[in-house]
Structures are given as C-alpha cells and as structure tokens.
Short mmCIF file of C-alpha atoms in Angstrom, two decimals:
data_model
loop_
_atom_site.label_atom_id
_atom_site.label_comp_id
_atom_site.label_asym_id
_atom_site.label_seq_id
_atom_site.Cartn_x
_atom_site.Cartn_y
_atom_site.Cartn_z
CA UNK A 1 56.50 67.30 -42.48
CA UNK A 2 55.51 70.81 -42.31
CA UNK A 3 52.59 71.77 -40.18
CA UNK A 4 50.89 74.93 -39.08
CA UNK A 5 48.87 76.41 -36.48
CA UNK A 6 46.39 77.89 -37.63
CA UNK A 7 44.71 80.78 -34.98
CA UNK A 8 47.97 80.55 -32.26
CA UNK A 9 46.33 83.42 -30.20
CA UNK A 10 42.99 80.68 -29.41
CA UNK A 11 41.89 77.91 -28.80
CA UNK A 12 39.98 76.59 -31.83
CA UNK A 13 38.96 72.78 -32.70
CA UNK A 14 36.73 70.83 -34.16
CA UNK A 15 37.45 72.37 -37.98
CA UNK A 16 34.89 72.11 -40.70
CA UNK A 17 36.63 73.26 -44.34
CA UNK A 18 35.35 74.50 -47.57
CA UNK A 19 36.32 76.36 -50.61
CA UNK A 20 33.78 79.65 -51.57
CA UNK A 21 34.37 81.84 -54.13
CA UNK A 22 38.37 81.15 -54.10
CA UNK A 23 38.85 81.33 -50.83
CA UNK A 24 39.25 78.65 -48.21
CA UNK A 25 36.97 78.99 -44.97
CA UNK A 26 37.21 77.21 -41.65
CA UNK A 27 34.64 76.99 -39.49
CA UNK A 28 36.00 75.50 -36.09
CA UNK A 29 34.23 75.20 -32.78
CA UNK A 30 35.83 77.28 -29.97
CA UNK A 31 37.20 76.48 -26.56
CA UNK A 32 37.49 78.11 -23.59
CA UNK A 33 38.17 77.28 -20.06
CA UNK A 34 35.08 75.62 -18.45
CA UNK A 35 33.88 75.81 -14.69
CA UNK A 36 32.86 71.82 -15.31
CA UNK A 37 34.93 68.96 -14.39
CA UNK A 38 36.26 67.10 -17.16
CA UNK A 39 34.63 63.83 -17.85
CA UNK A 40 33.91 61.09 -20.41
CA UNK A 41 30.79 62.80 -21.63
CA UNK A 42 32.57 66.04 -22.23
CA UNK A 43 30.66 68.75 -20.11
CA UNK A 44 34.02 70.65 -20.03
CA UNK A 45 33.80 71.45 -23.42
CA UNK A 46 31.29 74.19 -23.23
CA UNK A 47 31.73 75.89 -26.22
CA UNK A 48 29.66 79.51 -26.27
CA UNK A 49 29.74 80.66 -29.61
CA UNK A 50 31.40 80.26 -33.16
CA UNK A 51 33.94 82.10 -35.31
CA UNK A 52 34.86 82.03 -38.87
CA UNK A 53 38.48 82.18 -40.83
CA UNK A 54 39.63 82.71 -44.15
CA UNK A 55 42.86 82.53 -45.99
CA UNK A 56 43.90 82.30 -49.35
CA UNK A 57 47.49 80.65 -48.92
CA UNK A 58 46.48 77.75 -46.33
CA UNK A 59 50.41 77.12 -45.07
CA UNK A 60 51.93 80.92 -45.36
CA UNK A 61 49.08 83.17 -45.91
CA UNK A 62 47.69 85.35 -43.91
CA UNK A 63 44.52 83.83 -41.13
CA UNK A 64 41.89 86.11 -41.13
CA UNK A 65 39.20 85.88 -38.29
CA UNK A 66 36.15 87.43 -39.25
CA UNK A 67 34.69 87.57 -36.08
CA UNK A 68 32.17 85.58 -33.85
CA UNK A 69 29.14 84.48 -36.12
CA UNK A 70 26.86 83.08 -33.85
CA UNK A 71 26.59 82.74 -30.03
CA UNK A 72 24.73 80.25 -28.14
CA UNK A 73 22.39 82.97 -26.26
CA UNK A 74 21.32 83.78 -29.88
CA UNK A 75 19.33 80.49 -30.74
CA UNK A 76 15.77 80.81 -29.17
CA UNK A 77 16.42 76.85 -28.38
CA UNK A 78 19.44 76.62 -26.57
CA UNK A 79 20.57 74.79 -23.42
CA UNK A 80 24.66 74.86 -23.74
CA UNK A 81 27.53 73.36 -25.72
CA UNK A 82 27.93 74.24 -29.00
CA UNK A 83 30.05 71.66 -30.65
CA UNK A 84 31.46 70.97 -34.15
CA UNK A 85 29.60 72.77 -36.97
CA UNK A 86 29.49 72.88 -40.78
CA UNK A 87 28.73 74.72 -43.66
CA UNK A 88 27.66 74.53 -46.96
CA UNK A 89 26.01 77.20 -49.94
CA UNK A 90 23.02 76.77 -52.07
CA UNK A 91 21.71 79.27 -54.50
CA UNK A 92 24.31 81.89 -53.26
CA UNK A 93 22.71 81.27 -49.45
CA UNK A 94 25.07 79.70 -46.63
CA UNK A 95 24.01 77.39 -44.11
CA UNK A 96 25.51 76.64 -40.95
CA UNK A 97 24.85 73.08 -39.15
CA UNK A 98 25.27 72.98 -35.44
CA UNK A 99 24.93 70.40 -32.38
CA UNK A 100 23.54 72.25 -29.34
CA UNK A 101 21.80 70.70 -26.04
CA UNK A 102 18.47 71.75 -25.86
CA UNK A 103 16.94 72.75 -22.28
CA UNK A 104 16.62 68.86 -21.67
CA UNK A 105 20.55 68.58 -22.17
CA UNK A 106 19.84 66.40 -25.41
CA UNK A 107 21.90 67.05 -28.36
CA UNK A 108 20.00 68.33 -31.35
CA UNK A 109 21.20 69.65 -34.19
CA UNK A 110 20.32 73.54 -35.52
CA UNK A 111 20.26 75.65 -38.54
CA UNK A 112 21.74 79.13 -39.20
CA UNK A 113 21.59 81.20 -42.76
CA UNK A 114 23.31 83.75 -43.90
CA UNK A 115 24.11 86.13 -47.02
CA UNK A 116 27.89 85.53 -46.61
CA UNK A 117 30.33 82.32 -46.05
CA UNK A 118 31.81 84.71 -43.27
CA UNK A 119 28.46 85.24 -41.63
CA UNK A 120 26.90 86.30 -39.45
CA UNK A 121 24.59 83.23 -39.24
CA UNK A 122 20.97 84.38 -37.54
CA UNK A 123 19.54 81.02 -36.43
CA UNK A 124 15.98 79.37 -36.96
CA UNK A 125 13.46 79.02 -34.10
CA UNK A 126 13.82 75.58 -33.53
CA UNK A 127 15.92 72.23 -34.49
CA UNK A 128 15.83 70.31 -37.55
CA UNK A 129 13.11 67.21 -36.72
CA UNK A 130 13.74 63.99 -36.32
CA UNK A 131 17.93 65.51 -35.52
CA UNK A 132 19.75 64.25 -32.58
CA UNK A 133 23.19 63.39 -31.74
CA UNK A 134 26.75 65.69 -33.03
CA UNK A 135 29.27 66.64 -35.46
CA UNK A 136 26.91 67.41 -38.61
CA UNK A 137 29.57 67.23 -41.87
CA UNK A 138 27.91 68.24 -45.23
CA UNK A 139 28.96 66.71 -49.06
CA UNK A 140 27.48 68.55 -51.75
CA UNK A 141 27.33 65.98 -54.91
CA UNK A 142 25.60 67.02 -57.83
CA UNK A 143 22.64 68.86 -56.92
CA UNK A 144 22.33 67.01 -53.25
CA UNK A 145 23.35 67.81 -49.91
CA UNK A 146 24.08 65.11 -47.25
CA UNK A 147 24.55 65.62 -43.70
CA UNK A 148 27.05 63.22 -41.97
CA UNK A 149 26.49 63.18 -38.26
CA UNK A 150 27.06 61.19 -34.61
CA UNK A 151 29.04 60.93 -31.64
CA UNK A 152 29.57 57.85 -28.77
CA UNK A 153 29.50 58.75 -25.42
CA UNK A 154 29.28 62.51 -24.25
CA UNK A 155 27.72 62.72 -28.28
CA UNK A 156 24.54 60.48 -27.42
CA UNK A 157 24.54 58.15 -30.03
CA UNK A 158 24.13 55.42 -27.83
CA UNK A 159 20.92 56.54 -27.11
CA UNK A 160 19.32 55.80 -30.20
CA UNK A 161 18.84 52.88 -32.46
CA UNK A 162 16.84 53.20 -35.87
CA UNK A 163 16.59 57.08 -35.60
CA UNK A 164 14.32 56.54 -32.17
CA UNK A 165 15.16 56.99 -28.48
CA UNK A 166 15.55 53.90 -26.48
CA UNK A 167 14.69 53.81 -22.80
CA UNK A 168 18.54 52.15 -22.36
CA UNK A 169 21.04 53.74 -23.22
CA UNK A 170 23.56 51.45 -23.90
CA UNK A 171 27.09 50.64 -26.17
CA UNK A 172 26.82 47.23 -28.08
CA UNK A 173 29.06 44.28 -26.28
CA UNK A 174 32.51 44.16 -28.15
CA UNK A 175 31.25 41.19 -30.50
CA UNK A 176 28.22 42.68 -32.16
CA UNK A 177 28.33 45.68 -34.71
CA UNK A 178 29.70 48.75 -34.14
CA UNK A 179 27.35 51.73 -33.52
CA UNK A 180 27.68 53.59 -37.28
CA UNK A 181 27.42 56.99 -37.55
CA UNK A 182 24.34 58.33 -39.87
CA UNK A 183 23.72 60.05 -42.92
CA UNK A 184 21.10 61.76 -44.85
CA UNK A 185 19.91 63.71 -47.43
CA UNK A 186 19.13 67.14 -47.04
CA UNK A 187 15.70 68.74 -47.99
CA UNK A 188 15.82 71.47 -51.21
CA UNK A 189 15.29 74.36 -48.90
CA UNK A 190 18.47 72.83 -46.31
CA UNK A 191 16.90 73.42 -43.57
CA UNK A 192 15.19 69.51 -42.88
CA UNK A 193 16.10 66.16 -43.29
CA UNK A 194 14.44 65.03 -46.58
CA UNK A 195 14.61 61.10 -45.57
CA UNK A 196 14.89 58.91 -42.43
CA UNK A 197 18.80 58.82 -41.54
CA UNK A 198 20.81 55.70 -42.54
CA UNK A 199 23.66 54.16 -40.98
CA UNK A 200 26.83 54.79 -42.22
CA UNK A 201 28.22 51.02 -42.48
CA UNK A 202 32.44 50.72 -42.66
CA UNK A 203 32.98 46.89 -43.36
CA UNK A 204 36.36 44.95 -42.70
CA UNK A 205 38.31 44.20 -46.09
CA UNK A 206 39.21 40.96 -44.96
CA UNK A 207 35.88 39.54 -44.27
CA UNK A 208 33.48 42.29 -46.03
CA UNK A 209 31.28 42.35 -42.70
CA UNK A 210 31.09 45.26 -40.62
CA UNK A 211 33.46 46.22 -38.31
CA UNK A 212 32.85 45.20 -34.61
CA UNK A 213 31.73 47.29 -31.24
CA UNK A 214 34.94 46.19 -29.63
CA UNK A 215 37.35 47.02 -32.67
CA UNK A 216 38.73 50.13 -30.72
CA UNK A 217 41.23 50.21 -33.64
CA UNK A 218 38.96 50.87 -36.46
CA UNK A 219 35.26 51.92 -35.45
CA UNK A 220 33.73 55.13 -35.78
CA UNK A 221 33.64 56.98 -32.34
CA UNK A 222 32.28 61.12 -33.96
CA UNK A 223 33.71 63.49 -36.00
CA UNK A 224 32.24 62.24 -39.59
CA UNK A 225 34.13 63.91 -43.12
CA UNK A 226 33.39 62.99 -46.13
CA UNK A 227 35.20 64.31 -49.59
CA UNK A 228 35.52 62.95 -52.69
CA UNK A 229 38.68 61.83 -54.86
CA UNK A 230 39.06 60.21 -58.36
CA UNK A 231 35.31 59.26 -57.93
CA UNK A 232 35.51 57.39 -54.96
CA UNK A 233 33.68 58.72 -51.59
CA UNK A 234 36.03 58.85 -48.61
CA UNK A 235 34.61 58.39 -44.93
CA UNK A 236 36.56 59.75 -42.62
CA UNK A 237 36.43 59.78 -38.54
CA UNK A 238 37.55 59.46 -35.26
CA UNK A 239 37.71 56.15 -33.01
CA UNK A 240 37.64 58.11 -30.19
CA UNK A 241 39.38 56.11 -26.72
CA UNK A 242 42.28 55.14 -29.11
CA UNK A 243 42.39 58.56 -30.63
CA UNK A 244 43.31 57.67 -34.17
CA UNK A 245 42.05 59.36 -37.45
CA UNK A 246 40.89 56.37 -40.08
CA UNK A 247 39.02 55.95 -43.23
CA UNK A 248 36.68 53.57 -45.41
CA UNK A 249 35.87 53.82 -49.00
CA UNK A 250 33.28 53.47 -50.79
CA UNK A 251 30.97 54.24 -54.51
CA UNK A 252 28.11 56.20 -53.47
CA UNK A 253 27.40 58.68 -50.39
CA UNK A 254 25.39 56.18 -48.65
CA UNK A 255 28.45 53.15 -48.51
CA UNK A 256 28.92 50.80 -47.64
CA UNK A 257 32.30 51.98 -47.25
CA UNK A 258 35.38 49.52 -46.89
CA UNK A 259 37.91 50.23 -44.10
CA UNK A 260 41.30 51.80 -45.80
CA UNK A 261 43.24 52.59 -43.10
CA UNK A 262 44.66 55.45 -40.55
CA UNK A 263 45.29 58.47 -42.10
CA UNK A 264 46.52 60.22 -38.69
CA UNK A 265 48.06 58.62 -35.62
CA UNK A 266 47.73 60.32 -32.20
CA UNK A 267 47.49 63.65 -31.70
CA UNK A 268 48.75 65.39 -27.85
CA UNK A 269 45.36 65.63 -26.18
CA UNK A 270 42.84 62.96 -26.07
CA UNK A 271 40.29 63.81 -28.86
CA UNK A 272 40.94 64.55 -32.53
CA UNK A 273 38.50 65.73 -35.26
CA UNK A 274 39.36 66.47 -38.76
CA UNK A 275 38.41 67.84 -42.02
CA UNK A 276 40.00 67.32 -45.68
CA UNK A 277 39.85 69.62 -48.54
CA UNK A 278 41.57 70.44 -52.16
CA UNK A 279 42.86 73.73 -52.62
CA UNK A 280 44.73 75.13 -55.56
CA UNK A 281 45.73 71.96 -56.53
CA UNK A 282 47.24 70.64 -53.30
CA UNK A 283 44.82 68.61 -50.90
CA UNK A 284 45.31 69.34 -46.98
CA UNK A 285 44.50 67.72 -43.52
CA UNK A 286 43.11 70.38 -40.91
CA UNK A 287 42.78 68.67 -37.21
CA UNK A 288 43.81 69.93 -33.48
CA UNK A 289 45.85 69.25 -31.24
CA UNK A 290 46.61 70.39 -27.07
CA UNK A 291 50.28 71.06 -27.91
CA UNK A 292 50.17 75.16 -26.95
CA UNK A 293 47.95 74.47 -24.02
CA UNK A 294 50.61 71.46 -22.64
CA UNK A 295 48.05 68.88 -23.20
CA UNK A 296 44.72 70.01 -21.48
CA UNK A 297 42.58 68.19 -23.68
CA UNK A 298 39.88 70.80 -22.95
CA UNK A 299 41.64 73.59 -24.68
CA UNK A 300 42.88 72.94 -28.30
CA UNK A 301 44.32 74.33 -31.46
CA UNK A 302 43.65 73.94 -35.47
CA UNK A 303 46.51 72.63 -37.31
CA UNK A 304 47.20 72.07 -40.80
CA UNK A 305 49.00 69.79 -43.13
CA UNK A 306 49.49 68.89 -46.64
CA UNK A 307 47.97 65.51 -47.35
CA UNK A 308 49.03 63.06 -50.18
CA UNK A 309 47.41 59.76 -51.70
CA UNK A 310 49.41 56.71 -52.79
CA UNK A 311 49.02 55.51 -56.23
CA UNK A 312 45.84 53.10 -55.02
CA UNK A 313 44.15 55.68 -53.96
CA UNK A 314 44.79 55.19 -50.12
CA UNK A 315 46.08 57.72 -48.23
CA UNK A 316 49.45 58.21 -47.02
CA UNK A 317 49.58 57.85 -43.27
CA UNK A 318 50.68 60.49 -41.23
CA UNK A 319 52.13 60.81 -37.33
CA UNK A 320 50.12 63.17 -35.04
CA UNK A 321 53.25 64.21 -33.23
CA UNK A 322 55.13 66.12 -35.52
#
C-alpha cells in the first residue's frame, strides 16, 4: 500500500485534518528535541509552537507549510507543551483548539481565531472553563460543533471523574470500566463549552457493556477523531501501551458507540494519533510514525494513506509497518 510522508524535512505529529474552501489543511503538533528525559507522562514532548500545511493532491501534490501560526510564548496563559490541536470554521472565522499546561503544569485546553484556515491564530486571554485534559478533535454536524477530547497518563485524565478533580489520581483496576474519553457541545460563539462534558462510552459487541479498564486491546488511551460515513458516526482513537489505532460506531455524536475494530496496527515508535478525512472522492488515513528519526519516539513524522471501507461499513484494516 502506498504511503507518504508528508513534511520529510520535520518532525510533525499529532495531525488534525480538514477540508476549507477546496483545499485540504493539516494542522499537526510539532516536535523537537527536548532537554527532558523521556517518561510515561511525556515531558519530552515539549512541543513550542504550531504550523499549518496545505495541499491540494494529498499523495503527489505539492506540501505547502505556511508557516508557524502560533507559539506557546504567545498565549498570556501558558506553562509548556503544546500538544495535539484542531480546527474548525464558523461564519467564515477559524478556530484553533489547543491543550497547553498552565503555570500549575495542568493541562487545559485554549482557543485561537483567526481570519484564515492558514492562520495566524492570536489566542484568547485565558482557557475555555470547566476544560482540562488533551487532544481536543472537533465534528461539525448540522449547525453544531463538538469537541472530542482526553488523554491517560501524561494526558491527565485520570485525574478527573464527572468533569471534577479528584484528590487521587488514579486508573480504574482492570475489571471495572474503562476511563472514556469526553465530548461536548460547543457554545455559538466557539469559544466555551455550551454543556457539562459527557463520556464517550465504546461498548463490546458481544456483550453490549462497556469495554473494560484492563482491555489494553480495545480501550481508549487519547487521540479522539470522529468523522462521519453513510450516516453513521465513527469514533476513532488510540489504546495507547498497545499502540493500536481502533474504532466504535455509533447513531448520534454522543454514542454510545459499538467497538468495530482496528483500523491501524503498530506504527515504529510507541505512540500513534490519527485523523480521517474525504477528499475528492477518496477518503485517507493521516497518522505518524518514528521511521526517519530510527525510532525515537520523541521525534515523529505525518504520514498518509488511502483508506477504504468494506461493504458493512467497517473499515479495512491496515499494517502500521508498511
């Protein structure tokens, strides 16, 4: 199967993809080399600042970079790491949604506007309220916006149960449920939560309860995508420790969503993040993988594939090392 890198003169990850006005944009978050020691909570990805690409022929066209958008000394806020971002327009305005530690090293999540889909993005003052946790993924349906967002481990999920801090942090034991990732709908003006996040349930097909803490497999670790085909809503994520890309299905934004499958085996390099989009008639899988930098798992690259459904409606499963 033909695959591409995407930027082969950086290290971009993380990629968030939309269509505006014809033209495909990815918004990826950017590594570099990091003075911290790599870890389970991921201080070695300290991400600065973000940059936006375009193309308009996603597997031989040409990649244009339009430049760094925002950087982290820009947002009044900040503390450090600026992790996986998206993107979405309303009313010919574009929004950019962005995890950043705050000066108390908690994961928040910000909002930056701009005129263009290629930015630059000037940030707000502060964070959304009531936002915590990573990896912010927006669907527009109809005339609502929903913000798909979490992250175990080094993303501070664990930290929280019904949208409030707990005083122990703490992953469930293997037998209960699994920690979901949330969702909510956005505000009209995009720049607030208009609800109390809900969890984001994935249930087992075989016995329609929810998929366990200790299903490694299957449960949701970060990087929430949602997209929609034939009318159905398609969760997508990572599990994280077993570094597999999977799905659930479901009939509204809000799921339940039944567990379909993998979609992407292992990738070189321990995490994986994804996004999936339709262009000109073809639908695609961007991801990353550590193949140019020989498997440092702290320096990655955006890759590309073409992505095909089965008759059902399932997706065709595809190997992470070719």
């Amino acid at each position: 199967m033909k695959t591409r890198y995407l930027v082969p003169g950086d290290y971009m990850a993380d990629p968030s993809v939309h269509v505006f006005n014809g033209r495909l944009y990815i918004y990826p978050s950017h590594d570099r080399q990091s003075i911290y020691e790599e870890n389970d909570n991921g201080d070695h990805f300290d991400m600065k600042d973000y940059h936006v690409f375009s193309t308009d022929d996603v597997m031989d066209g040409e990649v244009v970079d339009h430049g760094k958008v925002l950087d982290v000394d820009d947002i009044p806020w900040h503390g450090r790491q600026l992790w996986d971002c998206d993107v979405a327009e309303k009313d010919g305005k574009y929004f950019m949604y962005f995890p950043l530690k705050d000066q108390n090293d908690i994961f928040r999540i910000g909002v930056a506007v701009a005129d263009r889909p290629e930015g630059p993005f000037i940030p707000l003052p502060d964070p959304m309220h009531g936002s915590y946790s990573i990896d912010p993924a927006i669907l527009k349906d109809g005339d609502d916006y929903y913000m798909y967002f979490g992250g175990l481990w080094g993303g501070q999920l664990q930290r929280y149960r019904d949208n409030k801090a707990i005083e122990d942090p703490h992953l469930e034991p293997d037998s209960a449920d699994a920690l979901p990732s949330r969702v909510v709908r956005l505000s009209d003006d995009m720049l607030q939560f208009a609800e109390e996040p809900r969890p984001v349930i994935i249930l087992d097909p075989a016995t329609g309860e929810p998929l366990k803490a200790g299903d490694n497999e299957r449960r949701f670790f970060e990087a929430s995508w949602m997209h929609k085909y034939n009318g159905k809503y398609y969760f997508s994520y990572s599990t994280g420790d077993t570094h597999r890309l999977c799905y659930a299905i479901g009939d509204n934004p809000y799921g339940p969503f039944t567990y379909a499958g993998c979609l992407l085996t292992p990738v070189v390099g321990w995490t994986t993040h994804l996004a999936i989009a339709e262009y000109k008639g073809k639908w695609y899988l961007f991801y990353h993988d550590c193949k140019p930098s020989d498997g440092t798992t702290w320096l990655r690259s955006l890759k590309v594939r073409e992505l095909t459904y089965n008759p059902d409606g399932t997706i065709v499963m595809m190997d992470g090392m070719d």
